[in-house]
Coordinates of C-alpha atoms in Angstrom, one line a residue:
M1 CA 0.0 0.0 0.0
I2 CA 1.1 3.6 -0.7
Q3 CA -0.3 6.3 1.6
Y4 CA -0.5 9.5 -0.4
L5 CA -0.7 13.0 1.1
Y6 CA -0.8 16.4 -0.7
L7 CA 0.5 19.1 1.5
W8 CA 0.3 22.2 -0.7
R9 CA 3.2 24.7 -0.1
V10 CA 5.7 23.6 2.6
S11 CA 9.1 25.3 3.5
Y12 CA 12.1 23.3 2.5
D13 CA 13.3 22.9 6.1
E14 CA 9.9 21.6 7.1
G15 CA 10.0 19.2 4.1
L16 CA 13.3 17.8 5.4
R17 CA 11.9 17.3 8.9
L18 CA 8.8 15.6 7.6
Q19 CA 10.9 13.2 5.5
A20 CA 13.1 12.3 8.5
D21 CA 10.1 11.7 10.8
I22 CA 8.2 9.6 8.3
A23 CA 11.3 7.6 7.2
A24 CA 11.8 6.6 10.8
L25 CA 8.2 5.3 11.1
V26 CA 8.4 3.5 7.7
G27 CA 11.8 2.0 8.8
E28 CA 10.2 0.7 12.0
G29 CA 7.3 -0.8 10.1
R30 CA 4.8 1.5 11.8
L31 CA 3.8 3.1 8.5
K32 CA 3.3 1.7 5.0
N33 CA 5.1 3.4 2.1
V34 CA 4.3 7.1 2.0
L35 CA 4.2 9.5 -1.0
L36 CA 4.3 13.2 0.0
L37 CA 3.4 15.6 -2.7
L38 CA 3.8 19.4 -2.3
E39 CA 5.5 22.5 -3.6
H40 CA 8.2 24.6 -2.1
P41 CA 9.0 28.4 -2.0
P42 CA 12.0 29.3 -4.2
V43 CA 15.0 27.2 -3.2
L44 CA 18.2 25.6 -4.7
T45 CA 19.3 22.2 -3.5
L46 CA 22.8 20.8 -4.1
G47 CA 23.1 17.1 -4.0
R48 CA 26.0 15.2 -2.4
N49 CA 27.7 14.9 -5.8
G50 CA 27.0 18.4 -6.8
D51 CA 29.4 21.1 -8.0
R52 CA 29.0 24.5 -6.3
A53 CA 30.2 26.1 -9.5
H54 CA 26.9 25.0 -11.1
V55 CA 25.2 27.7 -8.9
L56 CA 25.6 30.6 -11.3
A57 CA 24.1 33.3 -9.1
S58 CA 26.0 35.0 -6.3
D59 CA 24.9 34.7 -2.7
E60 CA 23.9 38.3 -2.8
M61 CA 21.7 37.7 -5.9
L62 CA 20.0 34.7 -4.3
A63 CA 19.3 36.7 -1.1
A64 CA 17.9 39.6 -3.1
R65 CA 15.5 37.2 -4.9
G66 CA 14.5 35.3 -1.7
V67 CA 16.1 32.1 -2.8
T68 CA 17.8 29.9 -0.2
L69 CA 20.5 27.2 -0.9
H70 CA 20.6 23.9 0.8
E71 CA 23.3 21.2 0.6
I72 CA 21.7 17.8 1.0
N73 CA 22.3 14.1 0.9
R74 CA 20.4 13.1 -2.2
G75 CA 22.1 12.0 -5.4
G76 CA 22.6 14.3 -8.3
D77 CA 23.8 17.9 -8.8
V78 CA 22.0 21.2 -8.3
T79 CA 18.3 21.8 -9.0
Y80 CA 15.6 24.4 -8.4
H81 CA 12.3 24.2 -6.5
G82 CA 9.7 26.8 -6.5
P83 CA 6.0 27.7 -7.0
G84 CA 4.2 25.8 -9.7
Q85 CA 6.5 22.8 -9.4
L86 CA 5.2 19.5 -8.0
V87 CA 7.7 18.0 -5.7
G88 CA 7.3 14.3 -4.7
Y89 CA 9.0 12.6 -1.7
P90 CA 8.3 8.9 -1.9
I91 CA 9.4 7.4 1.4
F92 CA 9.3 3.7 0.6
D93 CA 10.8 0.6 2.0
L94 CA 12.6 -1.0 -1.0
R95 CA 12.4 -4.3 0.8
T96 CA 8.7 -4.4 0.2
L97 CA 8.9 -3.8 -3.6
R98 CA 9.8 -6.0 -6.5
N99 CA 11.5 -5.0 -9.8
P100 CA 10.0 -6.0 -13.2
N101 CA 12.0 -9.3 -13.1
G102 CA 10.5 -10.3 -9.7
G103 CA 13.7 -9.5 -7.7
R104 CA 14.0 -7.1 -4.9
M105 CA 13.9 -3.5 -6.1
G106 CA 17.2 -1.6 -5.9
P107 CA 17.8 2.2 -6.1
V108 CA 18.3 2.2 -9.8
D109 CA 15.1 0.2 -10.4
F110 CA 13.3 2.7 -8.1
V111 CA 14.5 5.7 -10.1
R112 CA 13.4 4.1 -13.3
A113 CA 10.0 3.4 -11.8
M114 CA 9.6 7.0 -10.8
E115 CA 10.6 8.1 -14.3
E116 CA 7.9 5.7 -15.7
A117 CA 5.3 7.2 -13.4
L118 CA 6.0 10.7 -14.5
I119 CA 6.2 9.7 -18.2
R120 CA 2.7 8.3 -17.8
V121 CA 1.5 11.5 -16.2
C122 CA 2.8 13.5 -19.2
G123 CA 1.2 11.0 -21.6
G124 CA -2.1 11.4 -19.9
L125 CA -1.9 15.1 -20.6
E126 CA -1.0 14.5 -24.2
V127 CA 2.6 15.6 -23.7
P128 CA 4.9 12.9 -25.1
A129 CA 7.8 12.3 -22.8
G130 CA 10.5 9.7 -22.3
R131 CA 14.1 9.1 -21.2
V132 CA 17.5 10.2 -22.6
A133 CA 20.2 7.6 -22.6
G134 CA 22.8 8.2 -19.9
L135 CA 20.7 11.0 -18.2
T136 CA 18.3 10.6 -15.2
G137 CA 14.9 12.2 -15.3
V138 CA 12.0 12.8 -17.7
W139 CA 12.5 14.5 -21.0
V140 CA 10.2 16.0 -23.6
G141 CA 10.4 16.5 -27.3
A142 CA 12.9 16.7 -30.1
G143 CA 13.6 19.3 -32.8
P144 CA 13.6 23.2 -32.6
Q145 CA 11.4 25.1 -30.1
N146 CA 9.6 28.3 -30.9
E147 CA 7.2 30.2 -28.8
G148 CA 3.8 29.0 -29.8
P149 CA 0.2 30.3 -29.4
G150 CA -0.8 31.0 -25.9
A151 CA 2.8 30.9 -24.5
K152 CA 2.0 34.1 -22.5
G153 CA 5.5 35.3 -22.1
L154 CA 6.8 32.1 -20.6
G155 CA 10.1 33.1 -22.2
T156 CA 12.9 30.9 -23.4
V157 CA 15.0 28.7 -21.3
H158 CA 18.2 30.4 -20.1
R159 CA 20.4 28.7 -22.7
P160 CA 19.9 27.4 -26.2
L161 CA 17.8 24.2 -26.2
S162 CA 18.8 20.9 -27.7
G163 CA 16.0 18.5 -28.9
E164 CA 15.4 17.1 -25.4
R165 CA 14.4 19.3 -22.5
K166 CA 13.9 18.2 -18.9
I167 CA 10.4 18.4 -17.4
G168 CA 11.1 16.1 -14.4
A169 CA 14.3 15.9 -12.3
I170 CA 15.0 13.0 -9.9
G171 CA 17.4 12.5 -7.1
I172 CA 17.0 10.1 -4.1
H173 CA 18.7 9.0 -0.9
V174 CA 18.5 5.5 0.4
A175 CA 19.4 4.6 4.0
K176 CA 18.7 1.1 5.5
G177 CA 16.5 0.4 2.5
I178 CA 14.3 3.5 3.1
T179 CA 14.1 6.1 0.3
S180 CA 13.8 9.8 0.7
H181 CA 13.9 12.9 -1.5
G182 CA 12.5 12.1 -4.9
F183 CA 11.3 14.2 -7.9
A184 CA 10.5 17.7 -9.1
F185 CA 8.0 18.0 -11.9
N186 CA 7.6 21.4 -13.6
V187 CA 3.9 22.3 -14.0
T188 CA 3.7 26.1 -14.1
T189 CA 7.2 26.8 -12.8
D190 CA 8.8 30.1 -13.8
L191 CA 11.5 28.7 -16.1
R192 CA 13.5 31.9 -15.8
D193 CA 14.6 30.8 -12.3
F194 CA 16.6 28.0 -13.8
G195 CA 18.9 30.7 -15.0
L196 CA 20.3 30.8 -11.5
I197 CA 21.9 27.4 -12.0
V198 CA 23.2 24.8 -14.5
P199 CA 20.2 22.4 -14.0
C200 CA 21.4 19.1 -12.7
G201 CA 24.9 20.1 -14.0
I202 CA 23.8 19.4 -17.6
A203 CA 24.9 22.5 -19.6
D204 CA 23.8 21.4 -23.1
H205 CA 20.1 20.5 -22.4
G206 CA 17.3 22.8 -21.5
V207 CA 14.4 22.6 -19.1
T208 CA 10.7 23.0 -19.7
S209 CA 7.3 22.9 -18.0
L210 CA 3.9 21.3 -18.6
E211 CA 2.5 24.8 -19.1
R212 CA 5.1 25.5 -21.8
E213 CA 4.7 22.2 -23.6
L214 CA 0.9 22.5 -23.7
A215 CA 1.3 26.0 -25.2
L216 CA 3.7 24.7 -27.8
G217 CA 1.6 21.7 -28.8
G218 CA 0.5 23.2 -32.0
Q219 CA -3.2 23.1 -31.1
G220 CA -3.4 26.5 -29.4
A221 CA -3.3 27.0 -25.7
R222 CA -4.7 24.2 -23.5
A223 CA -5.7 24.6 -19.9
V224 CA -3.0 23.6 -17.5
P225 CA -4.3 21.4 -14.6
A226 CA -4.1 22.7 -11.1
L227 CA -1.1 21.4 -9.1
A228 CA -3.3 19.4 -6.9
T229 CA -4.9 17.7 -9.9
V230 CA -1.4 16.8 -11.3
A231 CA -0.6 15.5 -7.8
D232 CA -3.6 13.2 -7.9
Q233 CA -2.6 11.9 -11.3
A234 CA 1.0 11.3 -10.1
A235 CA -0.2 9.4 -7.1
R236 CA -2.4 7.2 -9.3
Q237 CA 0.5 6.4 -11.7
F238 CA 2.8 5.6 -8.8
G239 CA 0.3 3.0 -7.7
M240 CA 0.1 1.5 -11.1
V241 CA 3.8 1.4 -11.7
F242 CA 4.7 0.0 -8.3
D243 CA 1.6 -2.3 -8.4
E244 CA 0.4 -1.0 -5.0
Q245 CA -2.9 0.2 -3.8
V246 CA -2.9 4.0 -3.2
L247 CA -4.8 5.4 -0.2
A248 CA -5.3 9.2 0.0
V249 CA -4.7 10.6 3.5
E250 CA -6.6 13.8 4.3
S251 CA -4.0 15.4 6.6
L252 CA -0.6 15.0 8.2
E253 CA -2.4 14.4 11.5
A254 CA -4.4 11.6 10.0
L255 CA -1.2 10.1 8.6
Q256 CA 0.5 10.2 12.0
A257 CA -2.5 8.8 13.7
S258 CA -2.4 5.8 11.3
A259 CA 1.0 4.8 12.5
E260 CA 1.1 1.5 14.4
P261 CA 2.1 1.7 18.1
A262 CA 5.8 1.4 18.8
R263 CA 6.8 -2.2 19.5
G264 CA 8.3 -2.8 23.0
F265 CA 11.3 -5.1 23.3
P266 CA 11.1 -7.7 24.5
A267 CA 7.4 -8.3 24.2
E268 CA 5.7 -8.6 27.6
D269 CA 4.6 -12.2 26.8
T270 CA 7.9 -13.3 25.4
P271 CA 10.4 -14.5 28.0
M272 CA 14.0 -13.4 27.2
R273 CA 15.9 -16.7 27.6
V274 CA 17.9 -19.2 25.6
P275 CA 15.8 -22.1 24.2
A276 CA 16.3 -25.3 26.1
E277 CA 17.6 -27.1 23.0
V278 CA 20.4 -24.6 22.7
E279 CA 21.2 -24.9 26.4
R280 CA 21.6 -28.7 26.1
L281 CA 23.7 -28.4 22.9
H282 CA 26.2 -26.0 24.6
G283 CA 26.1 -27.8 28.0
L284 CA 24.7 -24.8 29.9
P285 CA 23.5 -25.4 33.4
K286 CA 19.8 -26.1 33.8
R287 CA 17.6 -23.2 34.7
P288 CA 16.0 -23.4 38.2
V289 CA 12.4 -24.6 38.2
Q290 CA 10.0 -21.7 38.8
A291 CA 7.3 -22.1 41.4

């Protein structure tokens, strides 16, 4: 089962705290796999393999624009989060999941499954998407881009575009089999903010958004679904890709209340002693008979 919760806008520090708290509960077996979906205020995150040189803006510029920078433990380089971007934090126990071959799901399998879920979200909105060999994430399109009808000043990406442009970035952390961090999917994101960085450290590819692709689709402007609607679609596709039932949770309080009680150790009805067979094997002295 996947418990899914949409949290609207959450500060990045609060998002980190929630992930840590929920990862502990999932690791203890007190919660099932949890998918948090939300958006953040403007923030840059630098992964453990990131290059600080890929942050192009000075600290003064970031401060003037109200953008904070966080160095974190996920994989990948630098990325941007901000309003209009759906951020997903799947906090899953990999030991409960199986890859397409029936074996235990590993981190790479997990990333590929997340890509597949986002590709299906794009497909459901008539935006063809896929993968690019050697690059993580979800990519849209090929060929030249021009501003199309209804683009409404979305602007060009901060550097010339190649055929593929990234609509979904992915970076995870795995500790003791429990995943954290996840994906960022551009819905109505202000693409100009990606000019602060070299997105994911990839200088020769651009970025895009669902809003921009719908405007460039050649059929005139199409309505962009609300972020909460895209979140629902993403949760549904996660359930299908991971072959798990998805249960929507109404609030963080409801999620916390669904956690199973902490297990005491040892259990009250389980005597903590060596089995008699082991005692005889090792020649241990007999236990005194209890009255």
